[in-house]
Amino acid sequence: MAIDQTLFREAMSTLAASVTIITTDGPGGRHGMTATAVCSVSDEPATVLACINRTSTMNARVKQNGVMCLNVLGGHHQDLSMLFANPRICVEDRFAKAEWDRSITGSPVLSNALIALDCEVSEITEVGTHSVFFGRLTDLAIATEHAPLLYFGRGFHTLKPQGTAA
């Protein structure tokens, strides 16, 4: 039995997710996009995954470059998240709105990301409309002084850090 696409999307909108800007650079060029379909896979070896629509420019760039950095955003990054989610804004303008460093793989790393996970793509699986990119970590950076930016119910939310009054 096929599940109704609209019903499925409604159900998935209630699945809270961290907001991430996926970046890449290399022979295929620099690119970045906002995503919530990102998660850990294994700690041995340290592996994460990101799901990217097959028709997107980002999908082609990650395949060409073979690397990606998952920049997990804090609550203070909501505007940046919207900028990287807008396909009408050129890549240069997206990257001009924040401070970026270069990772071991060459991917852009958001200088004040909550977490930055630098990866080499180890496997790609095609599923429906998306490619699932598995990335083996080459490096990571953690800056936990900010509350995470979450996407839930088709809107942004920020968790209050532990020990903070409600």
C-alpha atoms as a printed R data frame, in Angstrom:
    type eleno elety resid chain resno      x      y      z
1   ATOM     1    CA   MET     A     1  0.000  0.000  0.000
2   ATOM     2    CA   ALA     A     2  1.389  3.397 -1.008
3   ATOM     3    CA   ILE     A     3  1.515  6.132  1.612
4   ATOM     4    CA   ASP     A     4  0.025  9.487  0.609
5   ATOM     5    CA   GLN     A     5  2.906 11.927 -0.033
6   ATOM     6    CA   THR     A     6  1.149 14.869  1.672
7   ATOM     7    CA   LEU     A     7  0.372 12.783  4.749
8   ATOM     8    CA   PHE     A     8  3.970 11.548  4.895
9   ATOM     9    CA   ARG     A     9  5.328 15.113  4.716
10  ATOM    10    CA   GLU     A    10  2.929 16.184  7.474
11  ATOM    11    CA   ALA     A    11  4.101 13.315  9.684
12  ATOM    12    CA   MET     A    12  7.772 14.157  9.037
13  ATOM    13    CA   SER     A    13  7.155 17.819  9.997
14  ATOM    14    CA   THR     A    14  6.664 16.604 13.571
15  ATOM    15    CA   LEU     A    15 10.110 14.999 13.644
16  ATOM    16    CA   ALA     A    16 12.360 17.610 15.269
17  ATOM    17    CA   ALA     A    17 15.749 17.890 13.540
18  ATOM    18    CA   SER     A    18 18.962 19.843 13.890
19  ATOM    19    CA   VAL     A    19 19.492 22.444 11.185
20  ATOM    20    CA   THR     A    20 22.714 21.966  9.244
21  ATOM    21    CA   ILE     A    21 24.495 23.758  6.432
22  ATOM    22    CA   ILE     A    22 26.220 21.169  4.262
23  ATOM    23    CA   THR     A    23 29.249 22.574  2.413
24  ATOM    24    CA   THR     A    24 31.662 21.209 -0.152
25  ATOM    25    CA   ASP     A    25 34.552 22.401 -2.293
26  ATOM    26    CA   GLY     A    26 36.922 20.827 -4.768
27  ATOM    27    CA   PRO     A    27 37.089 20.091 -8.506
28  ATOM    28    CA   GLY     A    28 33.295 20.421 -8.807
29  ATOM    29    CA   GLY     A    29 33.276 23.828 -7.139
30  ATOM    30    CA   ARG     A    30 32.193 25.337 -3.833
31  ATOM    31    CA   HIS     A    31 28.579 25.013 -2.751
32  ATOM    32    CA   GLY     A    32 26.404 24.936  0.344
33  ATOM    33    CA   MET     A    33 22.814 24.241  1.320
34  ATOM    34    CA   THR     A    34 20.614 23.987  4.394
35  ATOM    35    CA   ALA     A    35 19.482 20.497  5.397
36  ATOM    36    CA   THR     A    36 17.790 18.644  8.229
37  ATOM    37    CA   ALA     A    37 18.183 15.093  6.857
38  ATOM    38    CA   VAL     A    38 21.514 14.546  8.615
39  ATOM    39    CA   CYS     A    39 22.399 12.048 11.345
40  ATOM    40    CA   SER     A    40 25.095  9.873 12.866
41  ATOM    41    CA   VAL     A    41 25.550  6.326 11.602
42  ATOM    42    CA   SER     A    42 28.424  4.794 13.568
43  ATOM    43    CA   ASP     A    43 31.200  5.782 15.946
44  ATOM    44    CA   GLU     A    44 33.550  3.052 14.654
45  ATOM    45    CA   PRO     A    45 34.453  4.223 12.151
46  ATOM    46    CA   ALA     A    46 33.028  7.684 12.843
47  ATOM    47    CA   THR     A    47 30.409  8.019 10.092
48  ATOM    48    CA   VAL     A    48 27.500 10.367  9.402
49  ATOM    49    CA   LEU     A    49 24.959 10.618  6.610
50  ATOM    50    CA   ALA     A    50 23.245 13.405  4.710
51  ATOM    51    CA   CYS     A    51 20.323 13.064  2.310
52  ATOM    52    CA   ILE     A    52 20.378 15.435 -0.683
53  ATOM    53    CA   ASN     A    53 17.816 15.694 -3.500
54  ATOM    54    CA   ARG     A    54 19.205 14.182 -6.697
55  ATOM    55    CA   THR     A    55 18.121 17.175 -8.818
56  ATOM    56    CA   SER     A    56 19.968 19.724 -6.685
57  ATOM    57    CA   THR     A    57 23.227 21.401 -7.604
58  ATOM    58    CA   MET     A    58 24.541 20.375 -4.168
59  ATOM    59    CA   ASN     A    59 24.085 16.691 -4.998
60  ATOM    60    CA   ALA     A    60 26.227 16.968 -8.128
61  ATOM    61    CA   ARG     A    61 28.905 19.023 -6.342
62  ATOM    62    CA   VAL     A    62 29.282 16.579 -3.436
63  ATOM    63    CA   LYS     A    63 29.527 13.688 -5.906
64  ATOM    64    CA   GLN     A    64 32.218 15.517 -7.909
65  ATOM    65    CA   ASN     A    65 34.190 16.708 -4.870
66  ATOM    66    CA   GLY     A    66 33.888 13.565 -2.760
67  ATOM    67    CA   VAL     A    67 33.883 15.656  0.441
68  ATOM    68    CA   MET     A    68 31.409 17.508  2.628
69  ATOM    69    CA   CYS     A    69 31.287 19.350  5.926
70  ATOM    70    CA   LEU     A    70 28.167 19.219  8.085
71  ATOM    71    CA   ASN     A    71 27.946 22.538  9.949
72  ATOM    72    CA   VAL     A    72 25.371 22.130 12.733
73  ATOM    73    CA   LEU     A    73 23.754 25.487 13.489
74  ATOM    74    CA   GLY     A    74 23.014 27.289 16.723
75  ATOM    75    CA   GLY     A    75 19.935 29.392 17.427
76  ATOM    76    CA   HIS     A    76 21.811 32.523 16.341
77  ATOM    77    CA   HIS     A    77 22.131 31.102 12.783
78  ATOM    78    CA   GLN     A    78 18.478 31.191 11.725
79  ATOM    79    CA   ASP     A    79 19.012 33.956  9.121
80  ATOM    80    CA   LEU     A    80 22.037 32.134  7.689
81  ATOM    81    CA   SER     A    81 19.981 28.953  7.481
82  ATOM    82    CA   MET     A    82 17.313 30.726  5.427
83  ATOM    83    CA   LEU     A    83 19.979 32.223  3.151
84  ATOM    84    CA   PHE     A    84 21.484 28.804  2.347
85  ATOM    85    CA   ALA     A    85 17.992 27.338  1.849
86  ATOM    86    CA   ASN     A    86 17.153 29.847 -0.904
87  ATOM    87    CA   PRO     A    87 18.179 28.497 -4.340
88  ATOM    88    CA   ARG     A    88 17.731 31.976 -5.883
89  ATOM    89    CA   ILE     A    89 20.673 33.368 -3.889
90  ATOM    90    CA   CYS     A    90 24.018 32.767 -5.587
91  ATOM    91    CA   VAL     A    91 26.701 30.746 -3.832
92  ATOM    92    CA   GLU     A    92 29.068 33.728 -3.442
93  ATOM    93    CA   ASP     A    93 26.376 35.763 -1.654
94  ATOM    94    CA   ARG     A    94 25.543 32.872  0.670
95  ATOM    95    CA   PHE     A    95 29.146 32.474  1.810
96  ATOM    96    CA   ALA     A    96 29.680 36.261  2.082
97  ATOM    97    CA   LYS     A    97 27.239 36.514  5.014
98  ATOM    98    CA   ALA     A    98 29.347 34.581  7.543
99  ATOM    99    CA   GLU     A    99 32.937 33.841  8.483
100 ATOM   100    CA   TRP     A   100 34.291 30.595  7.042
101 ATOM   101    CA   ASP     A   101 37.450 28.591  7.573
102 ATOM   102    CA   ARG     A   102 38.811 25.753  5.422
103 ATOM   103    CA   SER     A   103 38.617 22.137  6.645
104 ATOM   104    CA   ILE     A   104 41.143 19.339  6.164
105 ATOM   105    CA   THR     A   105 39.180 18.172  3.103
106 ATOM   106    CA   GLY     A   106 38.916 21.714  1.734
107 ATOM   107    CA   SER     A   107 35.232 22.146  2.534
108 ATOM   108    CA   PRO     A   108 34.088 25.453  4.047
109 ATOM   109    CA   VAL     A   109 33.657 25.320  7.840
110 ATOM   110    CA   LEU     A   110 31.396 27.860  9.540
111 ATOM   111    CA   SER     A   111 33.674 29.503 12.108
112 ATOM   112    CA   ASN     A   112 31.021 29.595 14.852
113 ATOM   113    CA   ALA     A   113 29.112 26.398 14.046
114 ATOM   114    CA   LEU     A   114 27.789 24.463 17.009
115 ATOM   115    CA   ILE     A   115 29.489 21.385 15.535
116 ATOM   116    CA   ALA     A   116 31.446 20.979 12.291
117 ATOM   117    CA   LEU     A   117 31.855 17.453 10.926
118 ATOM   118    CA   ASP     A   118 34.372 17.276  8.079
119 ATOM   119    CA   CYS     A   119 33.967 14.168  5.925
120 ATOM   120    CA   GLU     A   120 35.183 12.222  2.950
121 ATOM   121    CA   VAL     A   121 32.275 10.586  1.129
122 ATOM   122    CA   SER     A   122 32.682  6.828  1.610
123 ATOM   123    CA   GLU     A   123 29.466  5.583  0.005
124 ATOM   124    CA   ILE     A   124 26.431  6.893 -1.875
125 ATOM   125    CA   THR     A   125 23.081  5.116 -1.991
126 ATOM   126    CA   GLU     A   126 20.258  6.275 -4.245
127 ATOM   127    CA   VAL     A   127 16.839  6.114 -2.571
128 ATOM   128    CA   GLY     A   128 13.763  7.573 -4.272
129 ATOM   129    CA   THR     A   129 14.311 11.270 -4.998
130 ATOM   130    CA   HIS     A   130 17.452 11.534 -2.864
131 ATOM   131    CA   SER     A   131 21.037 10.372 -2.623
132 ATOM   132    CA   VAL     A   132 22.196  9.260  0.808
133 ATOM   133    CA   PHE     A   133 25.813 10.363  1.271
134 ATOM   134    CA   PHE     A   134 27.747  8.469  3.924
135 ATOM   135    CA   GLY     A   135 30.723 10.443  5.192
136 ATOM   136    CA   ARG     A   136 33.711  9.191  7.178
137 ATOM   137    CA   LEU     A   137 34.917 11.899  9.523
138 ATOM   138    CA   THR     A   138 38.341 13.361  8.912
139 ATOM   139    CA   ASP     A   139 37.976 16.054 11.574
140 ATOM   140    CA   LEU     A   140 35.445 17.631 13.912
141 ATOM   141    CA   ALA     A   141 35.070 20.813 15.918
142 ATOM   142    CA   ILE     A   142 32.693 21.413 18.819
143 ATOM   143    CA   ALA     A   143 31.608 24.817 20.169
144 ATOM   144    CA   THR     A   144 28.764 24.024 22.544
145 ATOM   145    CA   GLU     A   145 28.342 27.507 24.025
146 ATOM   146    CA   HIS     A   146 25.244 28.074 21.862
147 ATOM   147    CA   ALA     A   147 21.805 26.464 21.953
148 ATOM   148    CA   PRO     A   148 21.002 24.360 18.872
149 ATOM   149    CA   LEU     A   149 18.706 25.497 16.072
150 ATOM   150    CA   LEU     A   150 15.949 22.946 15.467
151 ATOM   151    CA   TYR     A   151 13.323 22.621 12.757
152 ATOM   152    CA   PHE     A   152  9.941 21.309 13.953
153 ATOM   153    CA   GLY     A   153  6.380 21.784 12.727
154 ATOM   154    CA   ARG     A   154  7.631 23.747  9.701
155 ATOM   155    CA   GLY     A   155  9.269 26.346 11.922
156 ATOM   156    CA   PHE     A   156 12.518 27.122 13.725
157 ATOM   157    CA   HIS     A   157 12.987 26.586 17.453
158 ATOM   158    CA   THR     A   158 15.910 26.953 19.828
159 ATOM   159    CA   LEU     A   159 16.447 24.786 22.872
160 ATOM   160    CA   LYS     A   160 17.311 26.569 26.065
161 ATOM   161    CA   PRO     A   161 20.688 25.441 27.462
162 ATOM   162    CA   GLN     A   162 20.539 23.292 30.594
163 ATOM   163    CA   GLY     A   163 20.385 25.278 33.784
164 ATOM   164    CA   THR     A   164 18.578 28.199 32.094
165 ATOM   165    CA   ALA     A   165 15.245 29.384 33.426
166 ATOM   166    CA   ALA     A   166 12.300 28.478 31.202
